[in-house]
Tab-separated table of C-alpha atoms in Angstrom:
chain	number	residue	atom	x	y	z
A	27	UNK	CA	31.090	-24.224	-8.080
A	28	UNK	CA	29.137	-26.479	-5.551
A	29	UNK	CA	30.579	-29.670	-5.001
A	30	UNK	CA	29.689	-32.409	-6.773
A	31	UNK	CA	27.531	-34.729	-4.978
A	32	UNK	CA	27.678	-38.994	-5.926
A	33	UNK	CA	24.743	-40.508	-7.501
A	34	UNK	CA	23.539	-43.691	-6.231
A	35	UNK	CA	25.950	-46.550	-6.540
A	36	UNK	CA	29.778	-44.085	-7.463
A	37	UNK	CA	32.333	-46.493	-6.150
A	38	UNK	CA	34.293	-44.826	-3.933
A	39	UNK	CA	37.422	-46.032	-5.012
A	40	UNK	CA	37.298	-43.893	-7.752
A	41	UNK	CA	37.900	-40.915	-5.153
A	42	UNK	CA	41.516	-42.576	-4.937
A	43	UNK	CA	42.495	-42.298	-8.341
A	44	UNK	CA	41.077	-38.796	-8.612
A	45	UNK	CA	43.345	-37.844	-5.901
A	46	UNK	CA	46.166	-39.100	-7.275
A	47	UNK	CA	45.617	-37.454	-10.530
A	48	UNK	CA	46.864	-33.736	-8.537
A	49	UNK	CA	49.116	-35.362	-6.298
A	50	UNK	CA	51.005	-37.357	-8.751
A	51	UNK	CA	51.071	-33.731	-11.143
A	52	UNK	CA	51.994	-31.420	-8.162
A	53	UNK	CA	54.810	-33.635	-7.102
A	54	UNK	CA	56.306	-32.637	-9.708
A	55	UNK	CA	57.999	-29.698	-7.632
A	56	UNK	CA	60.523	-32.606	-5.864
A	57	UNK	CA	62.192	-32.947	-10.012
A	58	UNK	CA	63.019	-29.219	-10.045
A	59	UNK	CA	66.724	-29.963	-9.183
A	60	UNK	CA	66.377	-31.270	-13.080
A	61	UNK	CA	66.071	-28.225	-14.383
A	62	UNK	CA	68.832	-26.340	-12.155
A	63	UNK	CA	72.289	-27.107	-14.043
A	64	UNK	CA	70.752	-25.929	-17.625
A	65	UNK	CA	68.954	-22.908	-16.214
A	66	UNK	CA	71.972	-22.186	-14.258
A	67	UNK	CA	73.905	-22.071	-17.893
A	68	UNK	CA	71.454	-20.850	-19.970
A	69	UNK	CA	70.902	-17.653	-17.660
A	70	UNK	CA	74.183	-17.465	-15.878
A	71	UNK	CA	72.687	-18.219	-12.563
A	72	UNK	CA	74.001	-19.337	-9.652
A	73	UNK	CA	73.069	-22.397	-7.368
A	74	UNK	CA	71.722	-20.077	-4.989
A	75	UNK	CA	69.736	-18.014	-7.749
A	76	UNK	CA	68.346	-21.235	-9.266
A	77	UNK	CA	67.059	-22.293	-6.450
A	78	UNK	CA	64.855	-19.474	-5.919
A	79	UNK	CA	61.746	-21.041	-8.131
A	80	UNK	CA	61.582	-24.064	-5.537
A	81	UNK	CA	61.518	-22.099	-2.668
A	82	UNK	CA	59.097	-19.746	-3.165
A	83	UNK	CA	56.919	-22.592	-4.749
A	84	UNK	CA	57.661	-24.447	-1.199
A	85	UNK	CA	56.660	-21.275	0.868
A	86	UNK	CA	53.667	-20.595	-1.032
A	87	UNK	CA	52.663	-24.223	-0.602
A	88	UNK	CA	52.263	-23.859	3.523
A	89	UNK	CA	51.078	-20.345	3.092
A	90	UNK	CA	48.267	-21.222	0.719
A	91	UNK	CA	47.449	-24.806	2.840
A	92	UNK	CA	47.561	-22.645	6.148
A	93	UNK	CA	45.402	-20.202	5.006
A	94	UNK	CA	43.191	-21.718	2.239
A	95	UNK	CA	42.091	-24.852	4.249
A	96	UNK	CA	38.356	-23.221	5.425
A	97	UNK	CA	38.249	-22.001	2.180
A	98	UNK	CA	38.673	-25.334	0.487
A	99	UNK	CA	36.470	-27.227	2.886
A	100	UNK	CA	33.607	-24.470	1.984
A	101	UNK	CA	33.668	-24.615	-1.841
A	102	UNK	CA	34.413	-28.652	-1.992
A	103	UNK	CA	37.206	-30.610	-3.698
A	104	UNK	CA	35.965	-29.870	-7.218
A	105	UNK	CA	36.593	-26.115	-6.912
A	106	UNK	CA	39.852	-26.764	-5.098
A	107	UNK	CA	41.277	-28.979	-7.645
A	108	UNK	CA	40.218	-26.505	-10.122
A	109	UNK	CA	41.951	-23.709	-8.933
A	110	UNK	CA	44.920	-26.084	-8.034
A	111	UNK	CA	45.000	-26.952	-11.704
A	112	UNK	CA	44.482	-23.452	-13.225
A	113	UNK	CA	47.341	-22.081	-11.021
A	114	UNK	CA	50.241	-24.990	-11.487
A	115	UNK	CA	49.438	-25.274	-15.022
A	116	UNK	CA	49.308	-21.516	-15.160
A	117	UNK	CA	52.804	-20.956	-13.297
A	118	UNK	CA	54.340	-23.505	-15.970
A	119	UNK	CA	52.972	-21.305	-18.884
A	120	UNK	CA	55.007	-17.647	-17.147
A	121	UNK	CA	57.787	-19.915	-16.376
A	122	UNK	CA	58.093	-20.908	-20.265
A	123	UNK	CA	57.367	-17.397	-21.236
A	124	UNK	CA	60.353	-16.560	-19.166
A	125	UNK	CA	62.703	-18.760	-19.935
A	126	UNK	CA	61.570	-17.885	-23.374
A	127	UNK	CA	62.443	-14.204	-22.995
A	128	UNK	CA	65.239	-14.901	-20.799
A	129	UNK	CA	63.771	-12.955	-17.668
A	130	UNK	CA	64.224	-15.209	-14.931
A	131	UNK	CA	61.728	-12.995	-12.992
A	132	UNK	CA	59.093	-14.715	-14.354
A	133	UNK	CA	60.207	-17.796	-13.895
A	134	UNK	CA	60.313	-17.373	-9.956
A	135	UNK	CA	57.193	-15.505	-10.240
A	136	UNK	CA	55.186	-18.264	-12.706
A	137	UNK	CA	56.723	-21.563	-10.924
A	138	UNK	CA	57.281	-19.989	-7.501
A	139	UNK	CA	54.289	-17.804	-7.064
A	140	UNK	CA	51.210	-18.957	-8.954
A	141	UNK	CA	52.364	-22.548	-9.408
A	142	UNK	CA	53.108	-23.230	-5.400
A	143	UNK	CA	49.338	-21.443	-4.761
A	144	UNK	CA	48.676	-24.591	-7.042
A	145	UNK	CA	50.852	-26.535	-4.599
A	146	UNK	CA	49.143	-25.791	-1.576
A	147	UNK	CA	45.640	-26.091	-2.353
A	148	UNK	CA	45.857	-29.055	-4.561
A	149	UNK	CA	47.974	-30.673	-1.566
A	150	UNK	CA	44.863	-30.604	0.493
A	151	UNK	CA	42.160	-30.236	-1.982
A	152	UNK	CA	41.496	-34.360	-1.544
A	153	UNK	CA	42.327	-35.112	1.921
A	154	UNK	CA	39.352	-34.408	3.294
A	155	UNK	CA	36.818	-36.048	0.598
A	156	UNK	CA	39.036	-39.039	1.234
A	157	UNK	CA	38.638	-39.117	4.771
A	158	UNK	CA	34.978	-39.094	4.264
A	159	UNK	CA	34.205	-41.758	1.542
A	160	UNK	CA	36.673	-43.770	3.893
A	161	UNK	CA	35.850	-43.590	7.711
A	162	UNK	CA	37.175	-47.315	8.041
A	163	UNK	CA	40.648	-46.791	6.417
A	164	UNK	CA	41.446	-42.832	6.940
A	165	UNK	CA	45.106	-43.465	7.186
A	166	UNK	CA	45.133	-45.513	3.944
A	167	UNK	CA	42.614	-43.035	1.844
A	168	UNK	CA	44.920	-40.132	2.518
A	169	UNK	CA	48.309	-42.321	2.319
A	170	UNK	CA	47.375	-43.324	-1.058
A	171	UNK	CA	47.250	-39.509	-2.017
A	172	UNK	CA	50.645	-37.773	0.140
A	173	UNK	CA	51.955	-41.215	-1.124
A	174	UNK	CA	51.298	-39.701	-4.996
A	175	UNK	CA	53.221	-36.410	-3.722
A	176	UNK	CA	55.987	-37.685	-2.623
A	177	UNK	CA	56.517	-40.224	-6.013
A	178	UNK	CA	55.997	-37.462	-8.397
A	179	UNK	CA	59.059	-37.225	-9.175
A	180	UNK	CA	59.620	-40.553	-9.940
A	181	UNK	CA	57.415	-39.477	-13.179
A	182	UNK	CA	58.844	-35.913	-13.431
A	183	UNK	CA	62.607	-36.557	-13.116
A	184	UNK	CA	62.888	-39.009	-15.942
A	185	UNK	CA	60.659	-37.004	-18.316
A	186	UNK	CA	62.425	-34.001	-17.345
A	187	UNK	CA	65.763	-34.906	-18.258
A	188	UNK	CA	64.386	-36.228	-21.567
A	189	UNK	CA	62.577	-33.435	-22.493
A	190	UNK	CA	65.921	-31.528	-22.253
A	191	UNK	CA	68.155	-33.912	-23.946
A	192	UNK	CA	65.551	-34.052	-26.788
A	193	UNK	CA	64.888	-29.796	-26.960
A	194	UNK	CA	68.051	-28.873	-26.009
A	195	UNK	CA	69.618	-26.903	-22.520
A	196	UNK	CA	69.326	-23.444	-23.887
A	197	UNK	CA	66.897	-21.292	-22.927
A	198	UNK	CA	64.501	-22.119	-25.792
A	199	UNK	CA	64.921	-25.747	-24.869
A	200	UNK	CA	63.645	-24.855	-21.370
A	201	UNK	CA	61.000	-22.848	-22.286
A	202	UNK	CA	59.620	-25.797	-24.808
A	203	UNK	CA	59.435	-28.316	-21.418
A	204	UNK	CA	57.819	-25.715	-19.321
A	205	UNK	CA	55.375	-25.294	-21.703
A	206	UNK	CA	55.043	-29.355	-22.276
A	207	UNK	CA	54.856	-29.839	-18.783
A	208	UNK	CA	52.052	-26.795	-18.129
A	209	UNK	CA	49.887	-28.205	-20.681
A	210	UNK	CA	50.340	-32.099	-20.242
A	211	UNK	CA	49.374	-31.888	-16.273
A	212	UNK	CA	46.718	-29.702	-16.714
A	213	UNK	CA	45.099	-32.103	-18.549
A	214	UNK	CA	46.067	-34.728	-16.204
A	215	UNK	CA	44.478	-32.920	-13.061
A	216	UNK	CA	41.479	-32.549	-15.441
A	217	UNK	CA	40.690	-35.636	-14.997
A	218	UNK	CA	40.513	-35.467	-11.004
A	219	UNK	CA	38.654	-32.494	-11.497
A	220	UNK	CA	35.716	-34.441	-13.633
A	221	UNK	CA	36.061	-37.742	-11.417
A	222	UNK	CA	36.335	-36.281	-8.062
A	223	UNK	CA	32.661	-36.407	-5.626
A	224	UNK	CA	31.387	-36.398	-2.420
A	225	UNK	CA	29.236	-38.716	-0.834
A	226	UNK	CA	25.179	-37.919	0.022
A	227	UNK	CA	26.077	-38.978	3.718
A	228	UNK	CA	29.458	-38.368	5.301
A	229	UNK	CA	28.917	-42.284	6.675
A	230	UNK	CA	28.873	-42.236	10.915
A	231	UNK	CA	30.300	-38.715	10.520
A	232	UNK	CA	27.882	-37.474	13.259
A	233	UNK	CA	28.539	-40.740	15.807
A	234	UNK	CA	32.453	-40.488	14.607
A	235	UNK	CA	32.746	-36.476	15.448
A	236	UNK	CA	30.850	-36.644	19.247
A	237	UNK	CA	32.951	-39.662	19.795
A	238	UNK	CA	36.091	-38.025	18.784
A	239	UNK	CA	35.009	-35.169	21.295
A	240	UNK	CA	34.801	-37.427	24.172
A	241	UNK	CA	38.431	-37.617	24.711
A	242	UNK	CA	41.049	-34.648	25.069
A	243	UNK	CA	40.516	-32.154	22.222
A	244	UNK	CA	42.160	-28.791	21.553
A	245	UNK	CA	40.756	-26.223	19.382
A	246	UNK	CA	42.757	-25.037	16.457
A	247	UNK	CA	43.124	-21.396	17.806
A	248	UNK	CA	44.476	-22.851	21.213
A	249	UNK	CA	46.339	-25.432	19.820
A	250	UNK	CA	48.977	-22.682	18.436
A	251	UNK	CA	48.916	-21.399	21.867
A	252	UNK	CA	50.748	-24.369	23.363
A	253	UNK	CA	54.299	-25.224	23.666
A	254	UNK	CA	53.497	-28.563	22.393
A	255	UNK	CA	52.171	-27.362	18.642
A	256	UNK	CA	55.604	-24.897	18.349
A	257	UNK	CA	57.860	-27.616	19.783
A	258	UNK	CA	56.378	-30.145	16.978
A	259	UNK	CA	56.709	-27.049	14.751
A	260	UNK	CA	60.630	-27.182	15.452
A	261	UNK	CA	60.561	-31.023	14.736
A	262	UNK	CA	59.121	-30.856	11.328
A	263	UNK	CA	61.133	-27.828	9.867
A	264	UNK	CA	64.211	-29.313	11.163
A	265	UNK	CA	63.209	-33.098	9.357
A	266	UNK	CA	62.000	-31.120	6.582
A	267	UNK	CA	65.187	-28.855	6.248
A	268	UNK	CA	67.291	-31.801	6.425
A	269	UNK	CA	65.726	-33.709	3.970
A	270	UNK	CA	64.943	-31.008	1.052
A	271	UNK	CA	68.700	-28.991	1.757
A	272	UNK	CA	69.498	-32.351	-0.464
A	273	UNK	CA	66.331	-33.083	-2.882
A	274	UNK	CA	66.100	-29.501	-4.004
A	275	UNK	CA	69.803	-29.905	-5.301
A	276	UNK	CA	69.851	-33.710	-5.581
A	277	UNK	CA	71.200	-33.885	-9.269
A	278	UNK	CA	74.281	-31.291	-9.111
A	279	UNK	CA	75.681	-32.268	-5.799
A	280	UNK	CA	75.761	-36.038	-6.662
A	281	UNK	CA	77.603	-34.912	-9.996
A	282	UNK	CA	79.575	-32.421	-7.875
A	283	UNK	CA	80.541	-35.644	-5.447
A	284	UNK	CA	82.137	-37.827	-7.590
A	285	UNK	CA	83.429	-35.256	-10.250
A	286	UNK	CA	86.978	-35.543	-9.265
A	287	UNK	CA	86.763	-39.657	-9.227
A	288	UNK	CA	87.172	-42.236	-12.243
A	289	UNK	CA	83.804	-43.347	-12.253
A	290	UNK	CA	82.060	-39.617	-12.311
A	291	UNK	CA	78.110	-39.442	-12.484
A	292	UNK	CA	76.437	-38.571	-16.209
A	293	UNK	CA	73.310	-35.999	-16.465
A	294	UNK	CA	71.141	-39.472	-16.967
A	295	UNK	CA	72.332	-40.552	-14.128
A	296	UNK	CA	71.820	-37.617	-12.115
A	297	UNK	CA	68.230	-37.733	-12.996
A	298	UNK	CA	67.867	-41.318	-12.065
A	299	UNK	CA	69.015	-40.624	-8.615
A	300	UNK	CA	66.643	-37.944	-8.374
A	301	UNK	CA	64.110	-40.246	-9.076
A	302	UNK	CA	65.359	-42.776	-6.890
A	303	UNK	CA	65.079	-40.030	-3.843
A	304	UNK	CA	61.672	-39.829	-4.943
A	305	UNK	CA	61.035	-43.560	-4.723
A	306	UNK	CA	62.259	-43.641	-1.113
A	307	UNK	CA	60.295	-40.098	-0.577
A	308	UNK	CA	57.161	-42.286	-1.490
A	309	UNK	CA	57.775	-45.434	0.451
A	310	UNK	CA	58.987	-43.918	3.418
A	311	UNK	CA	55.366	-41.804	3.950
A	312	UNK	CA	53.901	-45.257	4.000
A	313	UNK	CA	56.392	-47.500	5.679
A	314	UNK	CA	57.444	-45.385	8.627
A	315	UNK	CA	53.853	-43.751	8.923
A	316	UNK	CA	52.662	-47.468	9.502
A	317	UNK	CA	56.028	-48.293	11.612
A	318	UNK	CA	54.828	-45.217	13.845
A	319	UNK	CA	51.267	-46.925	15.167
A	320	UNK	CA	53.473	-49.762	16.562
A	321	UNK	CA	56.290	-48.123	18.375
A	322	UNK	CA	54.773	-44.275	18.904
A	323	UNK	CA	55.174	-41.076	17.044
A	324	UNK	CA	58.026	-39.795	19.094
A	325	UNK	CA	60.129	-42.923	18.984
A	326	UNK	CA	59.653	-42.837	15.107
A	327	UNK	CA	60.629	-38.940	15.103
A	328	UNK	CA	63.761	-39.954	17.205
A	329	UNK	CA	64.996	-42.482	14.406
A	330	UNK	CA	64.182	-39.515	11.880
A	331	UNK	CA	66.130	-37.393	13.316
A	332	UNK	CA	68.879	-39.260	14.813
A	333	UNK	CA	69.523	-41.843	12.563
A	334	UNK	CA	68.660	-39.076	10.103
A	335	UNK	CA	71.992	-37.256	11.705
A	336	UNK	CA	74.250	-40.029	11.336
A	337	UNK	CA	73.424	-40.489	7.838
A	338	UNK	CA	74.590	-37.218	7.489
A	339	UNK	CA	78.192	-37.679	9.533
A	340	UNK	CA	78.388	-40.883	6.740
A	341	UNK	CA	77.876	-39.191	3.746
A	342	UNK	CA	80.459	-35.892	4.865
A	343	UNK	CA	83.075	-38.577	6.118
A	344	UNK	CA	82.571	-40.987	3.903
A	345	UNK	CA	80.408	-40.157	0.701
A	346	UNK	CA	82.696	-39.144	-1.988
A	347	UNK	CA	84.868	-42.538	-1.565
A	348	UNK	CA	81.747	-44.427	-1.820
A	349	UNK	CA	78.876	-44.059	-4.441
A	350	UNK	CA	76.631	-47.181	-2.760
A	351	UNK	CA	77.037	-45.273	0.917
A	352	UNK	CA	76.296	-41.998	-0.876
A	353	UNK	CA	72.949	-43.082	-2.229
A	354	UNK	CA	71.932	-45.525	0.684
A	355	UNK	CA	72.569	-42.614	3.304
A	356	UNK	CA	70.384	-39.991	0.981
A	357	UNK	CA	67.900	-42.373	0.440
A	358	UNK	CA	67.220	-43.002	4.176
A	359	UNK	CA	67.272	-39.166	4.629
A	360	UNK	CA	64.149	-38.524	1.973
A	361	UNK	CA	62.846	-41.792	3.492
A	362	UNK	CA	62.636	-39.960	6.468
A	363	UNK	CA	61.877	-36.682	4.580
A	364	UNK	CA	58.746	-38.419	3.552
A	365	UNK	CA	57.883	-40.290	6.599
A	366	UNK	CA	57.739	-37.093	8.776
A	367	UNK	CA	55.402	-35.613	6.312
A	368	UNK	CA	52.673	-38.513	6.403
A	369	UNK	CA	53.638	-39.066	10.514
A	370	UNK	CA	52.834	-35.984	11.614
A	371	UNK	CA	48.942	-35.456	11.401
A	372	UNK	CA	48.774	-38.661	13.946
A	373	UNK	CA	51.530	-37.178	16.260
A	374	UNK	CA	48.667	-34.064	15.987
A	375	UNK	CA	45.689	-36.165	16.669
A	376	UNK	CA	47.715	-37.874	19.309
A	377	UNK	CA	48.411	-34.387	21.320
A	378	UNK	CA	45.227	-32.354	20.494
A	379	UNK	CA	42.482	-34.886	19.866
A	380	UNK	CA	40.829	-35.494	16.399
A	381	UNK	CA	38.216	-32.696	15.255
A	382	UNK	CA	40.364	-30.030	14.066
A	383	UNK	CA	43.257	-31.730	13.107
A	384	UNK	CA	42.998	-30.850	9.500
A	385	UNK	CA	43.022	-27.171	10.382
A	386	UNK	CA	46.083	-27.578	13.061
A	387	UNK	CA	47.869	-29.622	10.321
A	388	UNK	CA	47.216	-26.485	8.246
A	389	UNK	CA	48.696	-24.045	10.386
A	390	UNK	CA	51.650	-26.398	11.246
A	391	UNK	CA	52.018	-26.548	7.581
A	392	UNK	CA	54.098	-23.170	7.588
A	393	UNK	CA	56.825	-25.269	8.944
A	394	UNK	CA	57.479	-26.626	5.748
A	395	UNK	CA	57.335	-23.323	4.178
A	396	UNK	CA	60.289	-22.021	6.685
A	397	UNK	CA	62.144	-24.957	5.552
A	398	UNK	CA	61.446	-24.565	1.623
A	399	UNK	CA	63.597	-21.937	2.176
A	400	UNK	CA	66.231	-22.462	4.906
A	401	UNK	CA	67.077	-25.831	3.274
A	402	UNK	CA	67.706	-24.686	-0.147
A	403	UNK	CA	69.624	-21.675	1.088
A	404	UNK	CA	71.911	-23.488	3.459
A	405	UNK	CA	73.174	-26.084	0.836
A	406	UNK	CA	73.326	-23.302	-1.889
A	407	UNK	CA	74.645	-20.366	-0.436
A	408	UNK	CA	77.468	-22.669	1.365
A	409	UNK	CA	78.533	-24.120	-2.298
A	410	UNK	CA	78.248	-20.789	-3.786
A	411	UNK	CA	80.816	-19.329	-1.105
A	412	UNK	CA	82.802	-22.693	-1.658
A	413	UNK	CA	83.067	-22.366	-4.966
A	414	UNK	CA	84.119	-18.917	-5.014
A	415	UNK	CA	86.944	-20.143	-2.468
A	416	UNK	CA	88.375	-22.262	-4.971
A	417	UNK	CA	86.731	-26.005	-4.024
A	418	UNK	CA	85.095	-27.645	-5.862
A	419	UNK	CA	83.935	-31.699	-5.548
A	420	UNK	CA	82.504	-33.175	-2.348
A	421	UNK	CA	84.226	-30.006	-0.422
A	422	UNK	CA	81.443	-27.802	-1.865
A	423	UNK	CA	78.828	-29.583	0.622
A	424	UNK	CA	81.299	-30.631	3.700
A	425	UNK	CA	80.299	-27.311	5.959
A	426	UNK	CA	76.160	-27.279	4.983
A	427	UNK	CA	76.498	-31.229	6.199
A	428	UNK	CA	77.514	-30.314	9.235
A	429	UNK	CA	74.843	-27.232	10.001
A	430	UNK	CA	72.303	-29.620	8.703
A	431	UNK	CA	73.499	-32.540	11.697
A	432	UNK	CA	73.122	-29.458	14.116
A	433	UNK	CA	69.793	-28.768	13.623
A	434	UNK	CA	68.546	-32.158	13.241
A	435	UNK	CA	69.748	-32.753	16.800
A	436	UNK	CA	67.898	-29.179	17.207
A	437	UNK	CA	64.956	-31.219	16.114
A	438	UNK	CA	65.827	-34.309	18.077
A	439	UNK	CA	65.993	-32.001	21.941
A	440	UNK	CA	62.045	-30.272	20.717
A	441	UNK	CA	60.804	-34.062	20.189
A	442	UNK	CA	62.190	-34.696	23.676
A	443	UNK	CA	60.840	-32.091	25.267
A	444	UNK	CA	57.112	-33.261	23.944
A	445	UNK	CA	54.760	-33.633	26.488
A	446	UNK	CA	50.387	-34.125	26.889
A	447	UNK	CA	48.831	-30.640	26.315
A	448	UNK	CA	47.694	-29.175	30.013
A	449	UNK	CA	44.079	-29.918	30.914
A	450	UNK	CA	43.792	-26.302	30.914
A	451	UNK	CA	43.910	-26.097	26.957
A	452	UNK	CA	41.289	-28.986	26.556
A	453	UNK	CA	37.282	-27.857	25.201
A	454	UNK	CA	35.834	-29.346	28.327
A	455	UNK	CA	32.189	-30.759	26.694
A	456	UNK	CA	31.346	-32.374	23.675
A	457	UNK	CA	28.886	-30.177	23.099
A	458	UNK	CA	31.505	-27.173	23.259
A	459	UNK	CA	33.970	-29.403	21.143
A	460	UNK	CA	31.138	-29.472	18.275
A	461	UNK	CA	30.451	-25.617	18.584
A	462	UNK	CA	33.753	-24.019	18.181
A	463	UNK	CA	34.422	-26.497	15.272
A	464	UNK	CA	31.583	-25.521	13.477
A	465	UNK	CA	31.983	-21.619	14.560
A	466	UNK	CA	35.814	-22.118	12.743
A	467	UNK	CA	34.963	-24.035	9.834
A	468	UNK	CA	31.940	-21.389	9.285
């Protein structure tokens, strides 16, 4: 499938919308908390066990964007959206099957396995495209789409929720909004697929690439060589842990919170908050990535993960006597859960220049995969353990709080320790900068 080129007068700024079209479909994956209480009844599952879906669906996200990005930039953004459409639509269909049959297997396998593939590549099937139809306004081309990612949910949750309340919690009631869902957004990304194109002429991409080269630039083989890349490594799985230990299991723990109080949270409402997260997921990739060219990418990672940490300390001391501080504190977290995610390819320009930052975002990408899981687990296997102890309320989340404060000040001490990348890891000439990226995009 060759991409599909523009014919004389395509407005770019239908690339946008074409973009959004997979984003806003993919993001779908930050509503899966949604699904967790019925799934956990309909199958006797526990938190941990329900979980599963998510995180392989997260790790198969940063695997397939780590290793897929050549691939993608070789076949075009048609073909990638394709295959990003045939696998997240196709994970949907096993995961009804198997919530159909009751073989939870194939649930993990269809939403987890094939449907993060979809994930990954349809994460960064656009970015690229966008960057070229937009050389004056990269930032806000590919804001507009990680911007769509992060709000999916917002769509998702909602629909979710009243898919179940309208099919029922059992597992033929699941198995009926799997199967809605894998149908409806593949013919949603469809529509991306037929509007997406790239322009004749990449505009000043020739000018823009030697001029990038002129400055400090690090290859994307010895970028992963340097202390800097693992140390920012370190600082994204720990924002990322932080922030998804809640999303993935936004709507239980909320109900879990204020179970034991007179004013305790309904499924609805549960769902709502979910989609709130998702609100502030969305803003926060566009208001701290913006906040970040005025006072510097580290200062912006320190409020992450600081003020990220204190949020944290509020909501274990303080969370379960107050819903308003509950929900302000998590939405600041998946503000900054957000805001890390659309912060970080400038913190990467800004340490290893600008010609293969799409392929060192790639590979830094497996950060998020490490946290897809570690997040999850933390928050889930604690409350498991918890539960099985006895608790039960805000005392189910009281010990994963505190591990999650540790290793946000984890995070904090590697953005600290950031420094320039030694001369010695620099491609000295233009010339050389321009060869070795087109001998690693070849």
């Amino acid at each position: 499938m060759s991409p599909p080129v523009a014919p004389p007068g395509w407005s770019r700024w239908l690339v946008p919308p074409a973009a959004l079209s997979v984003h806003l479909s993919i993001g779908q994956a930050y509503a899966w908390s949604v699904f967790k209480p019925p799934l956990e009844s309909a199958l006797g599952l526990s938190g941990t066990q329900s979980a599963l879906p998510f995180q392989l669906g997260i790790v198969m996200l940063g695997l397939s964007a780590a290793f897929g990005g050549t691939l993608v930039e070789r076949k075009g953004p048609r073909w990638a959206m394709t295959v990003a459409l045939v696998c997240f639509s196709s994970g949907f269909l096993l995961s009804a099957l198997g919530a159909s049959l009751e073989q939870y297997w194939l649930i993990v396998f269809g939403y987890g396995f094939v449907g993060g593939i979809g994930l990954g590549i349809g994460y960064i099937s656009p970015v690229s495209t966008l960057i070229k139809w937009f050389p004056d306004r990269p930032g806000m081309a590919t804001g507009i789409a990680i911007m769509g990612f992060g709000g999916g949910a917002l769509i998702a949750s909602p629909w979710s929720a009243q898919m179940l309340e309208s099919f029922g919690g059992d597992s033929s009631g699941i198995a009926l909004a799997f199967l809605v869902h894998g149908l409806s957004y593949a013919v949603f990304m469809l529509l991306g697929v037929l509007l997406v194109r790239v322009p004749r002429h990449a505009p000043g991409a020739r000018g823009t690439a030697r001029q990038a080269s002129t400055g400090p630039q690090v290859s994307a083989k010895q970028a992963i060589r340097t202390p800097q890349f693992w140390l920012l490594w370190m600082v994204l799985c720990m924002n990322v842990t932080a922030g998804i230990g809640i999303l993935e299991k936004a709507a239980p723990m909320i109900t879990d919170f204020f179970a034991d109080t007179s004013t305790p949270v309904s499924v609805t409402a549960a769902a709502g908050f979910v989609a709130l997260l998702s609100a502030a997921n969305m803003a926060g990739r566009i208001g701290w990535s913006s906040t970040s060219d005025l006072i510097g990418r580290k200062n912006i990672y320190r409020v992450y993960l600081g003020v990220g940490a204190l949020m944290y300390a509020l909501i274990a001391l303080f969370g379960d006597a107050s819903k308003p501080l509950f929900v302000l504190c998590a939405l600041v977290i998946l503000s900054f859960y957000g805001g890390g995610f659309a912060t970080v390819p400038a913190y990467l320009k800004d340490l290893f220049g600008t010609y293969q930052v799409g392929a060192i975002h790639g590979r830094l990408l497996t950060a998020w995969s490490t946290a897809g899981v570690l997040g999850p687990l933390i928050v889930n296997w604690i409350a498991d353990r918890q539960e099985e102890a006895g608790r039960h309320g805000a005392s189910l989340y009281g010990l994963s709080f505190v591990i999650m404060i540790g290793l946000l000040v984890v995070g904090f001490v590697a953005n600290e320790l950031v420094r320039p990348v030694d001369p010695r890891h620099h491609v000295p000439q233009p010339k050389e900068a321009d060869r070795v990226q087109q001998s690693e995009s070849a």
